[in-house]
Tab-separated table of C-alpha atoms in Angstrom:
chain	number	residue	atom	x	y	z
A	12	MET	CA	23.625	3.265	-45.743
A	13	LYS	CA	20.499	5.387	-46.325
A	14	ARG	CA	18.327	2.388	-45.541
A	15	ILE	CA	20.222	1.713	-42.286
A	16	LEU	CA	19.900	5.382	-41.297
A	17	SER	CA	16.169	5.336	-42.053
A	18	ILE	CA	15.679	2.241	-39.916
A	19	LEU	CA	17.659	3.838	-37.086
A	20	ILE	CA	15.593	7.042	-37.200
A	21	PHE	CA	12.358	5.033	-37.287
A	22	SER	CA	13.510	2.965	-34.296
A	23	LEU	CA	14.317	6.101	-32.316
A	24	PHE	CA	10.894	7.483	-33.189
A	25	LEU	CA	9.206	4.333	-31.911
A	26	GLY	CA	11.217	4.536	-28.702
A	27	ALA	CA	10.112	8.117	-28.131
A	28	MET	CA	6.535	7.074	-28.682
A	29	GLY	CA	6.826	4.174	-26.224
A	30	ASN	CA	5.031	6.042	-23.464
A	31	LEU	CA	2.111	7.090	-25.675
A	32	TYR	CA	-1.108	5.172	-26.276
A	33	ALA	CA	-3.324	5.262	-29.368
A	34	SER	CA	-6.968	6.090	-28.707
A	35	ARG	CA	-9.599	6.578	-31.433
A	36	GLY	CA	-7.011	7.734	-33.902
A	37	SER	CA	-5.328	10.170	-31.511
A	38	VAL	CA	-2.265	9.688	-29.369
A	39	VAL	CA	-2.653	10.027	-25.594
A	40	GLU	CA	-0.134	9.768	-22.798
A	41	ASN	CA	0.346	6.500	-20.937
A	42	PRO	CA	-2.080	6.591	-17.951
A	43	ILE	CA	0.679	5.362	-15.612
A	44	ASP	CA	2.852	8.332	-16.595
A	45	VAL	CA	-0.105	10.674	-16.130
A	46	PHE	CA	-0.763	9.266	-12.653
A	47	GLU	CA	2.868	9.581	-11.584
A	48	LYS	CA	2.787	13.304	-12.416
A	49	SER	CA	-0.567	13.867	-10.690
A	50	PHE	CA	-1.136	15.810	-7.477
A	51	GLU	CA	-2.898	12.762	-6.042
A	52	ASN	CA	0.262	10.698	-6.437
A	53	LYS	CA	2.194	13.417	-4.619
A	54	VAL	CA	-0.314	13.283	-1.736
A	55	LEU	CA	-0.180	9.483	-1.555
A	56	SER	CA	3.618	9.640	-1.377
A	57	ILE	CA	3.451	12.203	1.444
A	58	GLN	CA	0.834	10.081	3.218
A	59	ARG	CA	3.066	6.982	3.120
A	60	LYS	CA	6.184	8.955	4.091
A	61	THR	CA	4.376	10.442	7.110
A	62	GLN	CA	3.760	6.914	8.412
A	63	VAL	CA	7.435	6.067	7.808
A	64	ASN	CA	8.543	9.226	9.629
A	65	ALA	CA	6.390	8.184	12.605
A	66	ASN	CA	8.024	4.702	12.582
A	67	LEU	CA	4.579	3.127	12.569
A	68	PRO	CA	4.464	-0.659	13.162
A	69	VAL	CA	3.439	-2.525	10.033
A	70	HIS	CA	0.131	-3.767	11.476
A	71	ARG	CA	-0.993	-0.120	11.763
A	72	ALA	CA	0.383	1.042	8.394
A	73	LEU	CA	-1.548	1.062	5.130
A	74	PHE	CA	-0.539	-1.504	2.488
A	75	TYR	CA	-2.926	-0.710	-0.325
A	76	GLY	CA	-2.361	-3.131	-3.176
A	77	THR	CA	-3.516	-5.840	-5.510
A	78	HIS	CA	-4.952	-9.352	-5.582
A	79	ASN	CA	-3.315	-11.983	-7.809
A	80	SER	CA	-0.881	-9.287	-8.894
A	81	TYR	CA	0.888	-11.577	-11.397
A	82	ASN	CA	-2.316	-12.586	-13.235
A	83	SER	CA	-2.430	-9.654	-15.627
A	84	LYS	CA	-3.628	-9.310	-19.182
A	85	SER	CA	-0.329	-7.553	-19.915
A	86	TYR	CA	1.276	-11.021	-19.700
A	87	ALA	CA	-1.258	-12.837	-21.894
A	88	GLY	CA	0.494	-15.613	-23.799
A	89	PRO	CA	-0.154	-18.590	-26.073
A	90	PHE	CA	-2.783	-21.219	-25.357
A	91	PHE	CA	-4.797	-19.053	-22.944
A	92	SER	CA	-1.925	-18.201	-20.599
A	93	TYR	CA	-3.410	-15.643	-18.148
A	94	ALA	CA	-6.677	-15.809	-20.085
A	95	PHE	CA	-8.779	-14.850	-17.039
A	96	PRO	CA	-6.784	-11.923	-15.625
A	97	ASN	CA	-7.280	-10.229	-12.269
A	98	GLN	CA	-5.205	-7.215	-13.312
A	99	LYS	CA	-4.834	-4.809	-16.233
A	100	TYR	CA	-1.269	-3.735	-15.608
A	101	SER	CA	2.066	-5.437	-15.009
A	102	ILE	CA	3.545	-5.846	-11.532
A	103	GLY	CA	5.967	-3.006	-12.212
A	104	GLU	CA	3.117	-0.747	-13.300
A	105	GLN	CA	1.062	-1.685	-10.228
A	106	LEU	CA	3.992	-0.604	-8.066
A	107	ARG	CA	4.227	2.681	-9.972
A	108	LEU	CA	0.519	3.183	-9.221
A	109	GLY	CA	1.215	2.907	-5.490
A	110	ALA	CA	0.457	-0.768	-4.841
A	111	ARG	CA	2.379	-1.726	-1.686
A	112	PHE	CA	0.896	-5.191	-1.240
A	113	ILE	CA	1.825	-7.609	-4.023
A	114	GLU	CA	0.569	-11.193	-4.169
A	115	LEU	CA	2.314	-13.948	-6.142
A	116	ASP	CA	1.005	-17.510	-6.498
A	117	VAL	CA	4.036	-19.726	-7.092
A	118	HIS	CA	3.645	-23.285	-8.450
A	119	TRP	CA	6.176	-26.047	-9.071
A	120	THR	CA	4.894	-27.200	-12.438
A	121	LEU	CA	5.778	-27.812	-16.083
A	122	GLY	CA	7.249	-24.832	-17.946
A	123	THR	CA	8.446	-24.083	-21.459
A	124	ARG	CA	11.773	-25.837	-20.873
A	125	ALA	CA	9.959	-29.200	-20.783
A	126	ARG	CA	10.647	-29.635	-17.080
A	127	LYS	CA	9.114	-28.491	-13.847
A	128	GLU	CA	10.033	-25.062	-12.522
A	129	LEU	CA	8.608	-22.272	-10.364
A	130	LEU	CA	5.881	-20.494	-12.314
A	131	LEU	CA	3.496	-17.648	-11.522
A	132	CYS	CA	0.269	-19.499	-12.083
A	133	HIS	CA	-3.444	-18.941	-11.441
A	134	GLY	CA	-4.189	-22.581	-10.737
A	135	GLN	CA	-5.401	-25.002	-8.104
A	136	ASP	CA	-3.259	-26.710	-5.468
A	137	ASN	CA	-2.710	-29.630	-7.878
A	138	HIS	CA	-1.634	-27.104	-10.572
A	139	VAL	CA	-4.743	-27.615	-12.713
A	140	GLY	CA	-5.171	-24.329	-14.544
A	141	CYS	CA	-1.450	-23.702	-14.926
A	142	ASN	CA	-0.039	-23.184	-18.405
A	143	VAL	CA	3.446	-24.048	-19.640
A	144	PHE	CA	3.595	-20.500	-21.034
A	145	ASP	CA	2.955	-18.885	-17.644
A	146	ARG	CA	5.828	-16.677	-16.508
A	147	PRO	CA	8.697	-17.965	-14.362
A	148	PHE	CA	8.736	-16.778	-10.747
A	149	TYR	CA	11.967	-14.851	-11.278
A	150	LYS	CA	10.355	-12.670	-13.958
A	151	GLY	CA	7.973	-11.208	-11.399
A	152	LEU	CA	10.852	-10.695	-8.968
A	153	GLU	CA	12.809	-8.823	-11.644
A	154	GLU	CA	10.033	-6.242	-11.785
A	155	VAL	CA	10.024	-5.871	-8.004
A	156	ARG	CA	13.821	-5.518	-8.017
A	157	ASP	CA	13.725	-2.814	-10.686
A	158	TRP	CA	11.238	-0.842	-8.591
A	159	VAL	CA	12.780	-1.279	-5.127
A	160	SER	CA	16.296	-0.463	-6.376
A	161	ASN	CA	15.168	2.836	-7.920
A	162	VAL	CA	16.491	5.635	-5.714
A	163	SER	CA	13.185	7.512	-5.998
A	164	ASN	CA	11.551	4.651	-4.045
A	165	ARG	CA	14.109	4.558	-1.214
A	166	ASN	CA	11.468	5.460	1.412
A	167	GLU	CA	8.911	2.872	0.273
A	168	VAL	CA	8.055	-0.367	2.103
A	169	LEU	CA	6.468	-3.348	0.339
A	170	VAL	CA	4.644	-6.433	1.607
A	171	LEU	CA	5.257	-9.365	-0.748
A	172	TYR	CA	2.873	-12.252	-0.117
A	173	ILE	CA	3.843	-15.625	-1.590
A	174	GLU	CA	1.008	-18.121	-1.888
A	175	ASP	CA	3.090	-21.249	-2.076
A	176	LYS	CA	2.338	-24.401	-4.041
A	177	PHE	CA	5.934	-25.581	-4.177
A	178	ASP	CA	5.427	-29.350	-3.883
A	179	GLY	CA	8.422	-29.576	-1.557
A	180	HIS	CA	10.626	-27.125	-3.452
A	181	SER	CA	10.646	-24.312	-0.902
A	182	SER	CA	14.452	-24.138	-0.934
A	183	GLU	CA	14.438	-23.329	-4.661
A	184	ALA	CA	11.801	-20.649	-4.084
A	185	LEU	CA	13.768	-19.041	-1.256
A	186	GLN	CA	16.994	-19.114	-3.245
A	187	THR	CA	15.267	-17.424	-6.185
A	188	LEU	CA	13.975	-14.710	-3.864
A	189	LYS	CA	17.452	-14.188	-2.433
A	190	ASP	CA	19.044	-14.129	-5.893
A	191	TYR	CA	16.868	-11.193	-6.929
A	192	LEU	CA	15.851	-9.354	-3.752
A	193	ASP	CA	18.211	-10.301	-0.922
A	194	PRO	CA	19.606	-6.789	-0.200
A	195	TRP	CA	16.089	-5.527	0.579
A	196	LEU	CA	14.562	-8.517	2.400
A	197	TYR	CA	13.604	-7.975	6.037
A	198	ARG	CA	15.006	-10.629	8.414
A	199	TYR	CA	12.758	-12.115	11.086
A	200	SER	CA	13.621	-13.802	14.355
A	201	GLY	CA	11.827	-16.848	15.737
A	202	SER	CA	9.699	-19.361	13.885
A	203	CYS	CA	7.743	-18.640	10.712
A	204	SER	CA	4.547	-19.622	12.529
A	205	ASP	CA	5.131	-17.166	15.407
A	206	ILE	CA	3.306	-13.965	14.517
A	207	PRO	CA	5.002	-10.977	16.177
A	208	SER	CA	3.237	-9.332	19.102
A	209	PRO	CA	2.184	-5.699	18.525
A	210	GLU	CA	5.219	-4.373	20.387
A	211	ASN	CA	7.544	-6.580	18.302
A	212	MET	CA	6.075	-5.838	14.885
A	213	PRO	CA	8.538	-4.530	12.281
A	214	LYS	CA	8.430	-0.733	12.082
A	215	LEU	CA	8.419	1.284	8.886
A	216	GLY	CA	11.104	3.784	9.830
A	217	ASP	CA	13.460	1.053	11.018
A	218	MET	CA	12.933	-0.881	7.791
A	219	VAL	CA	13.714	2.177	5.670
A	220	ALA	CA	16.759	3.088	7.775
A	221	SER	CA	18.205	-0.428	7.364
A	222	ASN	CA	17.088	-0.629	3.704
A	223	LYS	CA	15.310	-3.931	4.510
A	224	ARG	CA	12.133	-2.666	2.887
A	225	ILE	CA	10.460	-5.865	1.643
A	226	LEU	CA	8.407	-7.811	4.175
A	227	LEU	CA	7.806	-11.419	3.095
A	228	MET	CA	4.733	-13.416	4.074
A	229	SER	CA	3.666	-16.900	3.031
A	230	ASN	CA	0.746	-19.218	3.645
A	231	GLY	CA	3.084	-22.075	4.606
A	232	CYS	CA	6.109	-22.565	6.858
A	233	TYR	CA	9.150	-24.717	6.152
A	234	ASP	CA	12.670	-25.014	7.583
A	235	SER	CA	14.645	-22.658	9.820
A	236	GLN	CA	16.185	-20.862	6.851
A	237	TRP	CA	12.680	-20.086	5.578
A	238	SER	CA	11.780	-18.717	9.027
A	239	GLY	CA	14.584	-16.185	8.731
A	240	TYR	CA	12.808	-14.549	5.802
A	241	PHE	CA	9.121	-15.411	6.181
A	242	LYS	CA	6.248	-15.161	8.616
A	243	LYS	CA	2.947	-16.863	8.060
A	244	ILE	CA	0.427	-14.291	6.882
A	245	PHE	CA	-0.202	-11.694	9.588
A	246	PHE	CA	-3.849	-11.288	8.648
A	247	GLY	CA	-4.681	-15.003	8.898
A	248	ALA	CA	-8.398	-15.350	9.615
A	249	SER	CA	-8.843	-11.563	9.552
A	250	THR	CA	-9.654	-11.565	5.844
A	251	GLY	CA	-12.850	-10.582	4.093
A	252	SER	CA	-14.406	-9.330	0.874
A	253	PRO	CA	-16.308	-6.144	0.016
A	254	LYS	CA	-19.508	-8.194	-0.084
A	255	GLU	CA	-18.973	-9.222	3.554
A	256	PHE	CA	-17.948	-5.795	4.826
A	257	LYS	CA	-20.389	-4.315	7.360
A	258	GLY	CA	-19.088	-0.765	7.306
A	259	TYR	CA	-17.828	1.627	9.949
A	260	PRO	CA	-18.175	1.483	12.953
A	261	ASP	CA	-18.982	-2.278	12.952
A	262	CYS	CA	-15.785	-3.009	10.972
A	263	ASN	CA	-16.318	-6.839	10.991
A	264	TYR	CA	-13.554	-7.448	13.551
A	265	SER	CA	-12.947	-6.284	17.109
A	266	ARG	CA	-10.759	-3.296	17.881
A	267	ALA	CA	-8.419	-5.717	19.660
A	268	THR	CA	-7.914	-7.521	16.335
A	269	TYR	CA	-7.095	-4.294	14.523
A	270	ASN	CA	-4.705	-3.298	17.307
A	271	SER	CA	-2.746	-6.548	17.171
A	272	SER	CA	-2.679	-7.787	13.567
A	273	MET	CA	-3.169	-6.878	9.950
A	274	VAL	CA	-6.679	-6.993	8.495
A	275	ARG	CA	-7.127	-7.675	4.787
A	276	PHE	CA	-10.009	-7.277	2.340
A	277	PHE	CA	-9.804	-8.403	-1.285
A	278	ASN	CA	-12.084	-8.899	-4.252
A	279	ASP	CA	-12.078	-11.247	-7.224
A	280	THR	CA	-13.164	-10.350	-10.765
A	281	THR	CA	-12.447	-13.784	-12.259
A	282	ASN	CA	-15.284	-15.040	-14.442
A	283	TYR	CA	-15.104	-18.533	-15.925
A	284	PHE	CA	-17.803	-18.234	-18.587
A	285	GLY	CA	-20.454	-17.838	-15.896
A	286	PHE	CA	-19.554	-21.064	-14.075
A	287	TYR	CA	-17.794	-18.912	-11.493
A	288	ASP	CA	-18.513	-15.208	-11.135
A	289	GLY	CA	-15.982	-13.612	-8.808
A	290	VAL	CA	-17.783	-10.266	-8.666
A	291	LYS	CA	-20.973	-11.983	-7.567
A	292	GLU	CA	-19.088	-13.971	-4.925
A	293	SER	CA	-16.864	-11.216	-3.511
A	294	GLY	CA	-18.529	-7.919	-4.352
A	295	SER	CA	-16.708	-4.842	-5.604
A	296	PHE	CA	-14.598	-2.070	-4.152
A	297	THR	CA	-16.137	1.405	-4.354
A	298	ASP	CA	-15.016	4.805	-3.141
A	299	ALA	CA	-17.579	4.594	-0.324
A	300	ASN	CA	-16.616	1.167	1.014
A	301	ILE	CA	-12.881	1.841	0.625
A	302	GLN	CA	-13.193	5.010	2.726
A	303	SER	CA	-15.246	3.089	5.292
A	304	MET	CA	-12.650	0.287	5.398
A	305	LEU	CA	-9.905	2.854	5.866
A	306	ALA	CA	-11.851	4.387	8.761
A	307	CYS	CA	-11.931	0.939	10.393
A	308	GLU	CA	-8.169	0.663	9.794
A	309	VAL	CA	-8.299	-2.159	7.280
A	310	ASN	CA	-4.680	-1.941	6.244
A	311	VAL	CA	-4.169	-4.584	3.554
A	312	PHE	CA	-6.136	-4.187	0.330
A	313	GLY	CA	-6.081	-6.716	-2.512
A	314	ILE	CA	-7.844	-4.936	-5.370
A	315	ASP	CA	-8.609	-6.506	-8.732
A	316	GLN	CA	-8.288	-4.501	-11.963
A	317	PHE	CA	-6.171	-1.916	-10.125
A	318	ASP	CA	-5.812	1.322	-12.081
A	319	PRO	CA	-5.178	5.053	-11.516
A	320	ASP	CA	-8.746	5.619	-10.313
A	321	PHE	CA	-8.450	2.881	-7.681
A	322	ALA	CA	-4.994	4.152	-6.713
A	323	LYS	CA	-6.376	7.606	-5.857
A	324	LYS	CA	-9.051	6.158	-3.560
A	325	ALA	CA	-6.378	5.402	-0.928
A	326	ILE	CA	-6.136	9.080	0.050
A	327	TRP	CA	-7.475	9.613	3.579
A	328	SER	CA	-5.408	12.560	4.842
A	329	TRP	CA	-4.907	15.737	2.825
A	330	ASN	CA	-7.765	17.604	1.186
A	331	SER	CA	-7.962	18.044	-2.579
A	332	SER	CA	-5.051	20.179	-3.868
A	333	GLU	CA	-3.440	20.231	-0.412
A	334	PRO	CA	-0.766	20.686	0.824
A	335	ASN	CA	0.028	23.572	-1.518
A	336	ASN	CA	2.313	25.840	0.567
A	337	TRP	CA	0.394	28.894	-0.627
A	338	ALA	CA	2.640	31.956	-0.929
A	339	GLY	CA	5.495	29.821	0.403
A	340	SER	CA	4.352	30.358	3.987
A	341	GLU	CA	2.225	27.311	4.931
A	342	HIS	CA	4.184	24.771	6.951
A	343	CYS	CA	1.816	23.534	9.679
A	344	ALA	CA	-1.197	21.237	9.364
A	345	VAL	CA	-4.831	21.653	10.390
A	346	VAL	CA	-7.777	19.283	10.119
A	347	TRP	CA	-10.931	20.681	8.514
A	348	SER	CA	-14.603	19.932	9.167
A	349	ASN	CA	-14.573	17.155	6.539
A	350	GLY	CA	-11.717	15.368	8.328
A	351	ARG	CA	-9.189	16.247	5.650
A	352	TRP	CA	-6.031	18.249	6.204
A	353	ASN	CA	-4.760	21.615	5.012
A	354	ASP	CA	-1.408	23.343	5.366
A	355	LEU	CA	-1.554	26.772	7.000
A	356	ASN	CA	0.697	29.566	8.207
A	357	CYS	CA	2.024	28.366	11.565
A	358	SER	CA	1.271	31.706	13.255
A	359	SER	CA	-2.487	31.411	12.629
A	360	TRP	CA	-4.854	30.867	15.583
A	361	ASN	CA	-6.579	27.501	16.058
A	362	ARG	CA	-7.484	25.079	18.816
A	363	PHE	CA	-5.407	21.922	19.232
A	364	SER	CA	-5.730	18.147	18.763
A	365	CYS	CA	-4.482	16.188	21.789
A	366	LYS	CA	-4.208	12.418	22.360
A	367	ASP	CA	-3.548	10.294	25.450
A	368	ALA	CA	-1.592	7.043	25.759
A	369	SER	CA	-4.770	4.988	25.194
A	370	GLY	CA	-5.544	6.698	21.887
A	371	ASN	CA	-8.365	8.935	23.141
A	372	TRP	CA	-8.642	12.407	21.611
A	373	TYR	CA	-9.231	15.729	23.353
A	374	VAL	CA	-9.881	19.113	21.740
A	375	THR	CA	-8.598	22.119	23.665
A	376	SER	CA	-10.925	24.944	24.598
A	377	GLY	CA	-8.098	27.439	24.210
A	378	GLY	CA	-6.010	28.007	21.124
A	379	GLY	CA	-3.017	29.763	19.693
A	380	SER	CA	-0.288	29.470	17.094
A	381	TRP	CA	0.867	25.991	16.117
A	382	SER	CA	3.975	26.103	18.347
A	383	SER	CA	1.762	26.417	21.464
A	384	GLY	CA	0.255	22.965	20.962
A	385	ASN	CA	2.250	20.983	23.506
A	386	SER	CA	1.840	23.510	26.305
A	387	GLN	CA	-1.892	23.986	25.643
A	388	CYS	CA	-2.660	20.248	25.555
A	389	SER	CA	-0.638	19.662	28.710
A	390	SER	CA	-2.057	22.582	30.709
A	391	GLU	CA	-5.689	21.717	29.961
A	392	THR	CA	-5.326	18.001	30.800
A	393	GLY	CA	-2.786	17.938	33.605
A	394	GLY	CA	-0.210	16.438	31.266
A	395	ARG	CA	-2.347	13.409	30.373
A	396	TYR	CA	-2.731	14.420	26.718
A	397	LYS	CA	-0.078	15.458	24.213
A	398	PHE	CA	-0.312	17.563	21.066
A	399	SER	CA	-0.723	14.900	18.367
A	400	ALA	CA	-1.560	14.098	14.768
A	401	PRO	CA	-3.635	11.184	13.461
A	402	LEU	CA	-1.279	8.721	11.783
A	403	THR	CA	-3.881	6.263	10.498
A	404	PRO	CA	-7.316	6.770	8.939
A	405	TYR	CA	-8.922	5.249	12.058
A	406	GLU	CA	-7.198	7.814	14.267
A	407	ASN	CA	-8.295	10.513	11.838
A	408	ARG	CA	-11.922	9.384	12.142
A	409	LYS	CA	-11.763	9.323	15.947
A	410	LEU	CA	-10.283	12.836	15.999
A	411	LEU	CA	-13.078	14.043	13.713
A	412	GLU	CA	-15.669	12.538	16.067
A	413	ALA	CA	-14.054	14.293	19.050
A	414	LYS	CA	-13.923	17.538	17.072
A	415	ASN	CA	-17.589	17.314	16.088
A	416	SER	CA	-18.664	16.479	19.649
A	417	VAL	CA	-17.553	19.943	20.813
A	418	SER	CA	-18.487	21.748	17.571
A	419	ALA	CA	-14.898	22.870	17.060
A	420	GLY	CA	-13.660	24.558	13.912
A	421	ASP	CA	-10.336	23.851	12.265
A	422	LEU	CA	-7.800	22.204	14.583
A	423	TRP	CA	-4.032	22.188	14.598
A	424	ILE	CA	-2.503	18.718	14.323
A	425	ASN	CA	1.105	18.008	15.235
A	426	LEU	CA	2.589	17.870	11.741
A	427	THR	CA	4.967	20.361	10.171
A	428	ASP	CA	7.333	20.574	7.227
A	429	GLN	CA	9.212	23.612	8.553
A	430	THR	CA	12.542	21.767	8.477
A	431	SER	CA	12.145	20.351	4.947
A	432	GLU	CA	9.439	21.292	2.460
A	433	GLY	CA	7.090	18.370	1.814
A	434	ASN	CA	8.538	16.141	4.556
A	435	TRP	CA	5.858	16.181	7.257
A	436	LEU	CA	7.008	15.354	10.780
A	437	SER	CA	5.664	15.565	14.290
A	438	GLY	CA	7.104	18.783	15.641
A	439	TYR	CA	7.816	20.347	18.957
């Protein structure tokens, strides 16, 4: 009995230590847990929720995520399974770090049950490079299901991109998706190959309200049932690498492209003993080029070796340590000289940020308390401009340029959390 009790106590101790890592003889907290409790994670959550509150169409929203999400060293198995990983962390951990674009390569190939099945494999179209010990497709979907079904993620929207190498087994792939994720899968109308027009793009707020919060994309189209769940990748030819990126304001693609479709940049860290060097071929993501891509409104990121440091680089809105609701009296937002936001007492005096229907920004010459924004914007422009807030990093950059052109100080933007602390909405 004593031995059984000792084993039980030891097992409980190991369970309690499950979220701790060993480092040079000391015990440190799991970096994913540390990130989730960080102020930066709070800001990223507010940033995403603000786009949901505005019901932004998906081609304008930010889906910051990972490349070859399934190919992680956390899944390393026998006989070099996932021996050349693109990621450090599991799919579930990537989602906890804020990845909202997940990419799965799905092959119909030989698995551990001595027959062909759907595997998550980093291989060629003919399945060369796949390993019988690679994980089944459904295992990756289990991780997505665990995340999307968590009530704390009820306002989150995910793009799930399936790179399909099914060898004619698309029906099995779709059924597996439905078995694990059907309650959350967005339903399309029309053909898989028909990319929605800007005015018909799915909208974040609508997706959250209906709880259809997973948007499926694939690189192939199949039967009518497939078309009900999939669209061919929205970004299509609008895909590049950090090495190819020309910076803001060139942005590689026309403004018309950004206004009508998703634009994706991804990198590759795969290195096959020097025969192929992904970093050399694709370049690397840095804080500088990520911020420049955000300013262009690149909205799909496929980042290799995604970690807490990369996760934090997606912040484009609030300034460091903001919003902080100092003294419990700051419920309206201003934009500072660096283009970042601060929460402020709504009765303070500032000039206003105004936008017209074409997306042009105007800075008022007069000012006042935050609640005067609509009347001030309207009176100075004959009603052509409305008190507004930038909802994307591109809009934020254009507002900053307008602000700098008239040497304005801090400006009110039309965001407030007066009705619910931390839930920032366009106001009056």
